[in-house]
mmCIF file with all atom_site columns, C-alpha atoms in Angstrom:
data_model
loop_
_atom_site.group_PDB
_atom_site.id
_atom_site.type_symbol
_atom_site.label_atom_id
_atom_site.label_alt_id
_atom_site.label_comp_id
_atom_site.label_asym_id
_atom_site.label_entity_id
_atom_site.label_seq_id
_atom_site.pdbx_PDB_ins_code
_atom_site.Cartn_x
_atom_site.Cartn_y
_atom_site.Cartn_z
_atom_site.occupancy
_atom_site.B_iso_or_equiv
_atom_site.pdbx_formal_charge
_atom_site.auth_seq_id
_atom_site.auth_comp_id
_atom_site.auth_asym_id
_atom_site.auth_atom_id
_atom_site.pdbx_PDB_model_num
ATOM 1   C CA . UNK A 1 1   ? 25.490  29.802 -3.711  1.00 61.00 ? 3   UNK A CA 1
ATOM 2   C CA . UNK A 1 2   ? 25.930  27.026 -1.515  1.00 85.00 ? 4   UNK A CA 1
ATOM 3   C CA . UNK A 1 3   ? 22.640  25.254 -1.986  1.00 83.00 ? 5   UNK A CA 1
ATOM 4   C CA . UNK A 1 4   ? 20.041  24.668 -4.344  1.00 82.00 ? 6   UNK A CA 1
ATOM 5   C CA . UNK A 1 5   ? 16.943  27.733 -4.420  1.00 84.00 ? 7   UNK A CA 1
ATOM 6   C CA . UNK A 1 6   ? 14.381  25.285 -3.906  1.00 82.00 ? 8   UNK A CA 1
ATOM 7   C CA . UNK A 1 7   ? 14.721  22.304 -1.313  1.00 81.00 ? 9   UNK A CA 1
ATOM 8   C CA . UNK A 1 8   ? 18.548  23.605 -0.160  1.00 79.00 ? 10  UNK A CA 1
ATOM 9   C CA . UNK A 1 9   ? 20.366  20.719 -0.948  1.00 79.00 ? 11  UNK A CA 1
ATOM 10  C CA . UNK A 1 10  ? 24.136  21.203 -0.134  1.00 83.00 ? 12  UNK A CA 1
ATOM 11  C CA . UNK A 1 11  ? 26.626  21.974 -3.286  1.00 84.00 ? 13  UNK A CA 1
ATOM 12  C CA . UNK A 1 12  ? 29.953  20.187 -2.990  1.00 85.00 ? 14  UNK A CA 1
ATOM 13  C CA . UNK A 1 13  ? 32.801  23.008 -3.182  1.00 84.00 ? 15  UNK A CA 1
ATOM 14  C CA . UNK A 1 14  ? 36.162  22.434 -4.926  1.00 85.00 ? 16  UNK A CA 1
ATOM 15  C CA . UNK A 1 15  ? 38.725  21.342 -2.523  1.00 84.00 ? 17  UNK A CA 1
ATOM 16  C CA . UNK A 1 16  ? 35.777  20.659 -0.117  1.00 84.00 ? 18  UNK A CA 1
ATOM 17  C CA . UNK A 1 17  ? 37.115  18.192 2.956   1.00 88.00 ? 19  UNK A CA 1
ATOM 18  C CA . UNK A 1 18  ? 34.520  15.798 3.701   1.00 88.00 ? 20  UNK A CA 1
ATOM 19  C CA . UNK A 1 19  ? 32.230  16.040 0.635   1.00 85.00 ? 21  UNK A CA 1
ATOM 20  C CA . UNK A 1 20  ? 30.806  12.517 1.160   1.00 86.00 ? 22  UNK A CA 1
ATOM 21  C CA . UNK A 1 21  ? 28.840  14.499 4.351   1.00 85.00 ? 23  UNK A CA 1
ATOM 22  C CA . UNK A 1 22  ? 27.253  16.585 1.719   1.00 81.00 ? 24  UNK A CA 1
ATOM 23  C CA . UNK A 1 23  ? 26.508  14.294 -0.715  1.00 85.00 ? 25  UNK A CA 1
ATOM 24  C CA . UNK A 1 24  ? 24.807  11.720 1.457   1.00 83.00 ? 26  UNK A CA 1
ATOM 25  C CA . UNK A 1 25  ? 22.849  14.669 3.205   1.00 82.00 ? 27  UNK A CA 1
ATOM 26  C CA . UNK A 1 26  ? 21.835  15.467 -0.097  1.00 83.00 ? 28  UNK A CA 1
ATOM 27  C CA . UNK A 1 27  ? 20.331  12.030 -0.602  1.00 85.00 ? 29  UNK A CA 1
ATOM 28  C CA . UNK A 1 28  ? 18.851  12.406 1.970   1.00 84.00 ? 30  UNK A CA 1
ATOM 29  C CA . UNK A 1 29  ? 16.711  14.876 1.317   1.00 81.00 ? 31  UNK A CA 1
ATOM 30  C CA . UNK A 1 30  ? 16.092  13.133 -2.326  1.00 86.00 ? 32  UNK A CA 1
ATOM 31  C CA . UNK A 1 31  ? 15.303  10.328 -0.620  1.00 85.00 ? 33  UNK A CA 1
ATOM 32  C CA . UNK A 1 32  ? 12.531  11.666 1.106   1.00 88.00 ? 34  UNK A CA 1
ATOM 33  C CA . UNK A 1 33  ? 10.922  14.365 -1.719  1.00 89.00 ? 35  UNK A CA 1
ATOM 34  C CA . UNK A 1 34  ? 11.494  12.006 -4.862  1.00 91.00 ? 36  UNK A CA 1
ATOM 35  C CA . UNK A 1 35  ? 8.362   9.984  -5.519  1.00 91.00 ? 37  UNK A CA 1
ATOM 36  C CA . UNK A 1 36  ? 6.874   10.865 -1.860  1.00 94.00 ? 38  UNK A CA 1
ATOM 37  C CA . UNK A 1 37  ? 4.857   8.601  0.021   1.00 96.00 ? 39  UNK A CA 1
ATOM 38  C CA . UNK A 1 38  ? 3.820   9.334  3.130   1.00 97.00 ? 40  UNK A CA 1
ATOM 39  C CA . UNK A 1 39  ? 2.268   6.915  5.611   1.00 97.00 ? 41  UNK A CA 1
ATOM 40  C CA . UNK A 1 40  ? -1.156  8.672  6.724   1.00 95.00 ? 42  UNK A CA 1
ATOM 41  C CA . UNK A 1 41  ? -2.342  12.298 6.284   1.00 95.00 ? 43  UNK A CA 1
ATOM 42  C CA . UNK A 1 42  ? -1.344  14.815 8.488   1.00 97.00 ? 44  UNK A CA 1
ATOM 43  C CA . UNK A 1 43  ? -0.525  14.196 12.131  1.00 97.00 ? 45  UNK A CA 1
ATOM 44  C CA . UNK A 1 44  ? 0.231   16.590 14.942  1.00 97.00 ? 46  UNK A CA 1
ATOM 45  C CA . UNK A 1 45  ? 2.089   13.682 17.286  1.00 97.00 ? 47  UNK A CA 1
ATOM 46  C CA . UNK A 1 46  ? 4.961   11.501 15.516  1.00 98.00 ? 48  UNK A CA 1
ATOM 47  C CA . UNK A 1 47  ? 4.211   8.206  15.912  1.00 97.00 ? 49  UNK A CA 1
ATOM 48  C CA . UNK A 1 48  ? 5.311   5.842  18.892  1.00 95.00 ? 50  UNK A CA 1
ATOM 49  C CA . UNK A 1 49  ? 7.128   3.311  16.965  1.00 95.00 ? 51  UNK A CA 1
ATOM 50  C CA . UNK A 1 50  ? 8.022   4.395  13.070  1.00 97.00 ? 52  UNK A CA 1
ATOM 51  C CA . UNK A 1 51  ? 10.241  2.090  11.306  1.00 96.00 ? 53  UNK A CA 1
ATOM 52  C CA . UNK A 1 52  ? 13.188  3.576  9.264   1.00 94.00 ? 54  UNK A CA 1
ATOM 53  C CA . UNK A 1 53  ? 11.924  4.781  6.022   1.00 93.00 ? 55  UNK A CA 1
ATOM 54  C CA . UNK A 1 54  ? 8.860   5.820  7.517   1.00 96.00 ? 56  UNK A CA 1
ATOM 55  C CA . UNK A 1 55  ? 7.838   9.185  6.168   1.00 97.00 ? 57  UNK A CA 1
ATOM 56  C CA . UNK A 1 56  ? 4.879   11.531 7.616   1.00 98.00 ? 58  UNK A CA 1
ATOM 57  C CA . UNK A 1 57  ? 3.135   14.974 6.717   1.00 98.00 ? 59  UNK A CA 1
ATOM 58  C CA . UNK A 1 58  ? 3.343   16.804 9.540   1.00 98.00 ? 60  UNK A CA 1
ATOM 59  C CA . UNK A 1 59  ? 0.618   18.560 10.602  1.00 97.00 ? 61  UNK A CA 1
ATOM 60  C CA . UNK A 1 60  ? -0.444  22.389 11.633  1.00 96.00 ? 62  UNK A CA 1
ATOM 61  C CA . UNK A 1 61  ? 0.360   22.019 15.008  1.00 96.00 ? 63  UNK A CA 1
ATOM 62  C CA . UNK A 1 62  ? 2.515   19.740 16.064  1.00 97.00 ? 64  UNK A CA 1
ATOM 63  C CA . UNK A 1 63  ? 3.759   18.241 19.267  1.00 97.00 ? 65  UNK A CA 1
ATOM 64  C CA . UNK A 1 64  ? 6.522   16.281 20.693  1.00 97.00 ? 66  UNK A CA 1
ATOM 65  C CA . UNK A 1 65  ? 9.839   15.819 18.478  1.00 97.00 ? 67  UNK A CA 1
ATOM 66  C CA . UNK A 1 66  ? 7.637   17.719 15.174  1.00 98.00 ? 68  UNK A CA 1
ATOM 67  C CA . UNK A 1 67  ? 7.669   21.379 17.574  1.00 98.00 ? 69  UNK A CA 1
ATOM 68  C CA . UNK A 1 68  ? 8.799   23.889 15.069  1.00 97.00 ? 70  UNK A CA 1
ATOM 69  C CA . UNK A 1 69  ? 8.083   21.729 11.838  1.00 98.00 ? 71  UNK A CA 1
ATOM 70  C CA . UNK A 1 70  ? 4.514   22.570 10.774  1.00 97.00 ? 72  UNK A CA 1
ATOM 71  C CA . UNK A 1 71  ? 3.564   21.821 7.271   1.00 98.00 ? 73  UNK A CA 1
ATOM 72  C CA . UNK A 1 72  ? 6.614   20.059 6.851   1.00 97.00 ? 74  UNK A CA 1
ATOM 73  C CA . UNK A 1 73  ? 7.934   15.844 5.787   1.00 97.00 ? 75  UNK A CA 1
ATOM 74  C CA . UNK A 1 74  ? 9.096   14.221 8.293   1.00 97.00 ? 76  UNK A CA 1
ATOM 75  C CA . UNK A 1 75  ? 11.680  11.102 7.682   1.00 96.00 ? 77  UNK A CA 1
ATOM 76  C CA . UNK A 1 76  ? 12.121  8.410  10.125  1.00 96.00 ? 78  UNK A CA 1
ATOM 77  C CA . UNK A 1 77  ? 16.204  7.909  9.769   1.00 90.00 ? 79  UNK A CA 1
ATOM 78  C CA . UNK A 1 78  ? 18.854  5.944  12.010  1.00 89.00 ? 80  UNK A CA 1
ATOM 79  C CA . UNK A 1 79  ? 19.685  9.400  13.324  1.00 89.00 ? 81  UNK A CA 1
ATOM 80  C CA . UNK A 1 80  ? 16.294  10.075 14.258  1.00 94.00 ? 82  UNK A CA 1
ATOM 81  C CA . UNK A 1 81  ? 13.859  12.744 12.623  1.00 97.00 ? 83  UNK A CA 1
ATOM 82  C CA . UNK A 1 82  ? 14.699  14.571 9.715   1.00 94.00 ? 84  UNK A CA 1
ATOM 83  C CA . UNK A 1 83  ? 12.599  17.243 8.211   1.00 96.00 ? 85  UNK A CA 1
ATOM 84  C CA . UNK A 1 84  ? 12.064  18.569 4.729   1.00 94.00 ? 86  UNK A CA 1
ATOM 85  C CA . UNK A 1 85  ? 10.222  21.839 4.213   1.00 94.00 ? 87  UNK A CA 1
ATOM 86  C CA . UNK A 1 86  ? 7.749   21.375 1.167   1.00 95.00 ? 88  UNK A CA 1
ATOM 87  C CA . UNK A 1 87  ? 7.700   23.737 -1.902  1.00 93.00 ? 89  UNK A CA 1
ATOM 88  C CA . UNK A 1 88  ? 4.531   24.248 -3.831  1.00 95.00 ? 90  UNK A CA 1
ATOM 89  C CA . UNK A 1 89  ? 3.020   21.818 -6.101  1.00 94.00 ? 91  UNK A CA 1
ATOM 90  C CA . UNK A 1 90  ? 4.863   18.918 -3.876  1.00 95.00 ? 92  UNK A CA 1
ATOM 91  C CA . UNK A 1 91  ? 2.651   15.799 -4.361  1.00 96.00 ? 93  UNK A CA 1
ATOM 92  C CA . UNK A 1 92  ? 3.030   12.737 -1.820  1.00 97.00 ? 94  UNK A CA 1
ATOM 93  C CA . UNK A 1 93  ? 1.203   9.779  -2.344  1.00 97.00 ? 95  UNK A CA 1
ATOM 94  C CA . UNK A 1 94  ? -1.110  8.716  1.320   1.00 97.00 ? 96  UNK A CA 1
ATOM 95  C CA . UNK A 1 95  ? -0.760  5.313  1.734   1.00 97.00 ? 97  UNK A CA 1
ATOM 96  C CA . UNK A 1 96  ? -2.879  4.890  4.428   1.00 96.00 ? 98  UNK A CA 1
ATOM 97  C CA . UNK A 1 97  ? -6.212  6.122  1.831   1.00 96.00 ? 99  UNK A CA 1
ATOM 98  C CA . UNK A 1 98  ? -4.440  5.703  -1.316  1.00 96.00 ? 100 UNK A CA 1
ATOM 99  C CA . UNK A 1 99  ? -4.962  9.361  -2.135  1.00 96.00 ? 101 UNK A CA 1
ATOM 100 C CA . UNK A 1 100 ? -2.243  12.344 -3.135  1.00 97.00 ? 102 UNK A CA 1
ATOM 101 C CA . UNK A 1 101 ? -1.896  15.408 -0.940  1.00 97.00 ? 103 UNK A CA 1
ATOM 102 C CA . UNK A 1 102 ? -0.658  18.399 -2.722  1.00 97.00 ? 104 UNK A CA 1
ATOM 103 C CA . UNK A 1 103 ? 1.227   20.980 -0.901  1.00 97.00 ? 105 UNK A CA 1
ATOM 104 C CA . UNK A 1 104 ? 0.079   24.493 -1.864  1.00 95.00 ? 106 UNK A CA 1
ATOM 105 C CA . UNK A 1 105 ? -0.253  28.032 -0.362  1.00 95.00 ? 107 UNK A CA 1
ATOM 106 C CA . UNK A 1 106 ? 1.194   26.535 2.852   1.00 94.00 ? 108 UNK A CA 1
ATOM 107 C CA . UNK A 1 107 ? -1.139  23.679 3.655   1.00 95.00 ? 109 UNK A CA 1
ATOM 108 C CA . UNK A 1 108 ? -1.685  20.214 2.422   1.00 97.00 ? 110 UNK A CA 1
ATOM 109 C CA . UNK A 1 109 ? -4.481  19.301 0.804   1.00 96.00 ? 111 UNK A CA 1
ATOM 110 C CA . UNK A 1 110 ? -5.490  14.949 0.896   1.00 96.00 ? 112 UNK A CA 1
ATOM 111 C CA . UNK A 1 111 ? -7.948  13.572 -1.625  1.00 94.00 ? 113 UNK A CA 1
ATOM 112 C CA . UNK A 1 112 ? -8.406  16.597 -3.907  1.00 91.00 ? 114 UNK A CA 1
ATOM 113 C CA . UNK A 1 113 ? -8.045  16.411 -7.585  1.00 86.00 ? 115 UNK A CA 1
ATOM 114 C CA . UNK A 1 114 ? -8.140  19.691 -9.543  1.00 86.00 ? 116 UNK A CA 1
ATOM 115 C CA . UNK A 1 115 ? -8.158  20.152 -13.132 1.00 85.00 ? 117 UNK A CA 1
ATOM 116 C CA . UNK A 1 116 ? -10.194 21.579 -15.591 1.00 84.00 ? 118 UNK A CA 1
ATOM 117 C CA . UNK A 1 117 ? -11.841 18.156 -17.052 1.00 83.00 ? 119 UNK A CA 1
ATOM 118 C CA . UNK A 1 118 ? -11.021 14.321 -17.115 1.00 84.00 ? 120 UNK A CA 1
ATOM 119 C CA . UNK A 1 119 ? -10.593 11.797 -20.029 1.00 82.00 ? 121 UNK A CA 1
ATOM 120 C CA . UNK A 1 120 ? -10.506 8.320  -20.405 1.00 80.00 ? 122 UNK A CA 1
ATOM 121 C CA . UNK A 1 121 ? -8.852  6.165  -23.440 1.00 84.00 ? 123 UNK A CA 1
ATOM 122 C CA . UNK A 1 122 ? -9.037  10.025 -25.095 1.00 85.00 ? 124 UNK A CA 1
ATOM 123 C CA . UNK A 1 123 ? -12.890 10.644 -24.474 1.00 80.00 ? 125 UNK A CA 1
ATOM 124 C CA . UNK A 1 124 ? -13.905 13.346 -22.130 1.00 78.00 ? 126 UNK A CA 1
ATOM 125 C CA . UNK A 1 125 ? -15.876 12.192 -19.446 1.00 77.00 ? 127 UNK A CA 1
ATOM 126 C CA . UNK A 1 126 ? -16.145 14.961 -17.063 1.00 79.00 ? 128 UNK A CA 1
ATOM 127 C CA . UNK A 1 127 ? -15.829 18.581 -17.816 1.00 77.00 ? 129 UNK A CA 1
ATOM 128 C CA . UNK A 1 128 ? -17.061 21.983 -16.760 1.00 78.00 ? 130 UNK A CA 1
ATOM 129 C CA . UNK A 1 129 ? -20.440 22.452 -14.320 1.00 74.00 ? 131 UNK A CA 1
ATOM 130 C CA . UNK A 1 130 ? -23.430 23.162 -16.415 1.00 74.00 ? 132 UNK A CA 1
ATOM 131 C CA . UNK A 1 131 ? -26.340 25.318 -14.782 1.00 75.00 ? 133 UNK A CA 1
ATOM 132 C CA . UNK A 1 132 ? -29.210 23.195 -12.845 1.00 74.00 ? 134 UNK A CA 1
ATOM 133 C CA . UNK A 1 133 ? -31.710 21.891 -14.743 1.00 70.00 ? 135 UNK A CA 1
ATOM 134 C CA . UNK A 1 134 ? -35.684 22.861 -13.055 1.00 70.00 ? 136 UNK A CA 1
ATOM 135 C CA . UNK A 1 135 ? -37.939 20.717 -11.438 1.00 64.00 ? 137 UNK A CA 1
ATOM 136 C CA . UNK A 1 136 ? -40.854 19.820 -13.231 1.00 66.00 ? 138 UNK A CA 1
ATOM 137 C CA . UNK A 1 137 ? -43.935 22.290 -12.220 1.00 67.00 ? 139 UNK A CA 1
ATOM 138 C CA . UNK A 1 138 ? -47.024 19.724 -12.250 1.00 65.00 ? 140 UNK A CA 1
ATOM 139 C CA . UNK A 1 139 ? -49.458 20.448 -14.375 1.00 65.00 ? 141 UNK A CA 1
ATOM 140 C CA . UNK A 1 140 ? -52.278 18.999 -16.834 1.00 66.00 ? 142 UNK A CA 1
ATOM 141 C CA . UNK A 1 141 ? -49.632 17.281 -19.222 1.00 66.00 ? 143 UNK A CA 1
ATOM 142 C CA . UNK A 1 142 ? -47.208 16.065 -16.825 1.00 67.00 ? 144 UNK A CA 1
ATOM 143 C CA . UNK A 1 143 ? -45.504 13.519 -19.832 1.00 80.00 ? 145 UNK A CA 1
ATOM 144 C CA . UNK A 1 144 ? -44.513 16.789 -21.598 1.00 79.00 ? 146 UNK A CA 1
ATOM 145 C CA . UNK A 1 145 ? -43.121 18.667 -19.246 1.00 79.00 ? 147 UNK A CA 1
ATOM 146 C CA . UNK A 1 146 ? -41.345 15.080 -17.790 1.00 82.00 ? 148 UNK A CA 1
ATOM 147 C CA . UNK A 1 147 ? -40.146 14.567 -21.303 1.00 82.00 ? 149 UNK A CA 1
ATOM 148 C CA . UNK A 1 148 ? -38.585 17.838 -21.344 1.00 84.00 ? 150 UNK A CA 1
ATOM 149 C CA . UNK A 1 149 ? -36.923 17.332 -17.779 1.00 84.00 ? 151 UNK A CA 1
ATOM 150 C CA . UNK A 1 150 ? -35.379 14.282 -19.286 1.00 86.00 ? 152 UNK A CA 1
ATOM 151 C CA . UNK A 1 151 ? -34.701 15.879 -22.239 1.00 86.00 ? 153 UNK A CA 1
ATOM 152 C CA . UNK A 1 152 ? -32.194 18.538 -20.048 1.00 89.00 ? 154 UNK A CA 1
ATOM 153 C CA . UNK A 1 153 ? -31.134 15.929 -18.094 1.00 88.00 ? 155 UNK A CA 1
ATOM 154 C CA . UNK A 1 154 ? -29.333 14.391 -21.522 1.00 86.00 ? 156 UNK A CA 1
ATOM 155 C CA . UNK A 1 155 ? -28.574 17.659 -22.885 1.00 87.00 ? 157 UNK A CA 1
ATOM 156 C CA . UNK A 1 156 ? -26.368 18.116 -19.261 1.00 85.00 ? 158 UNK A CA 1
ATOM 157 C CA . UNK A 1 157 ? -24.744 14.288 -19.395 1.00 84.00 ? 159 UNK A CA 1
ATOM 158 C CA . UNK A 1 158 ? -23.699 14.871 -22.442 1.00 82.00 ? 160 UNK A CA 1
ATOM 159 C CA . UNK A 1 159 ? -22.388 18.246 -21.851 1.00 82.00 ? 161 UNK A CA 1
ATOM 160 C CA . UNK A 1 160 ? -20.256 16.934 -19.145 1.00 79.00 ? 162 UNK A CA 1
ATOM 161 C CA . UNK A 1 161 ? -19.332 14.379 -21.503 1.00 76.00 ? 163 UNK A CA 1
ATOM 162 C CA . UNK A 1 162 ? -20.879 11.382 -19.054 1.00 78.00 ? 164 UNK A CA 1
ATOM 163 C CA . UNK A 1 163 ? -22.480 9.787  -22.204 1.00 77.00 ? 165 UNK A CA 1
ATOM 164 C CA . UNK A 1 164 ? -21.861 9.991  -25.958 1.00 77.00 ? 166 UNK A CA 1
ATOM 165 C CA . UNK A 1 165 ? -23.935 13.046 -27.921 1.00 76.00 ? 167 UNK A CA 1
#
């Protein structure tokens, strides 16, 4: 094996000339997956004037120097573009909108948190969907059946852990 299974980054062989070339290519890549951030979501058309550094998402069809790099990070070097091809669950921080993308199934995805509930300081505060609470039906006692609506209304906050039981 001559590379690592997931982003291929180059192995240095014993008695290897020029292993320095491998190494730095290596940090290269590093450079560019470690901690991501990426300037703005993804763009079909590199942009006119990056500065080195600069790192992009590129987008689902791309133009211009991106041809033939779909889905994939592009890094501004001194040499010019270099590309890294994403593996799933690769998160890059958006600067532009402060959000995370998330690479999975072959696309990016900006601005989506998933999880199965969220807690703050150890309290849940958001958890699974309830079902829909009915609209009150009208009626000759209208406090009752608002009391009630108000009543599920609580019952649901609290079951999605918006305010204390």
């Amino acid at each position: 094996m001559s590379t690592t299974p997931r982003f291929l980054l180059p192995f240095i062989a014993p008695g290897q000339a020029q292993k320095e070339l491998f190494h730095n290519e290596a940090l290269q890549v590093l450079d560019v997956i470690v901690a991501a951030a990426v300037e703005q979501p993804p763009l079909a058309t590199p942009p006119t004037t990056p500065a080195i550094g600069d790192c992009y998402i590129v987008g689902a069809s791309p133009t211009g120097a991106w041809s033939g790099h779909a889905q994939q990070v592009a890094a501004f070097t001194s040499g010019g573009w270099r590309f890294v091809a994403p593996r799933d669950g690769l998160n890059a921080f958006v600067r532009s909108s402060g959000q995370v993308g998330v690479y999975s199934a072959g696309a990016w995805v900006v601005g989506t948190l998933r999880g199965s509930q969220v807690e703050l300081n150890g309290d849940q505060v958001v958890g699974p969907r309830s079902g829909a609470i009915a609209n009150p039906s009208g009626g000759s006692t209208t406090d009752t059946q608002a009391r009630s609506a108000i009543g599920q209304i609580l019952t649901a906050l609290r079951g999605h852990g918006l305010i204390a039981p």
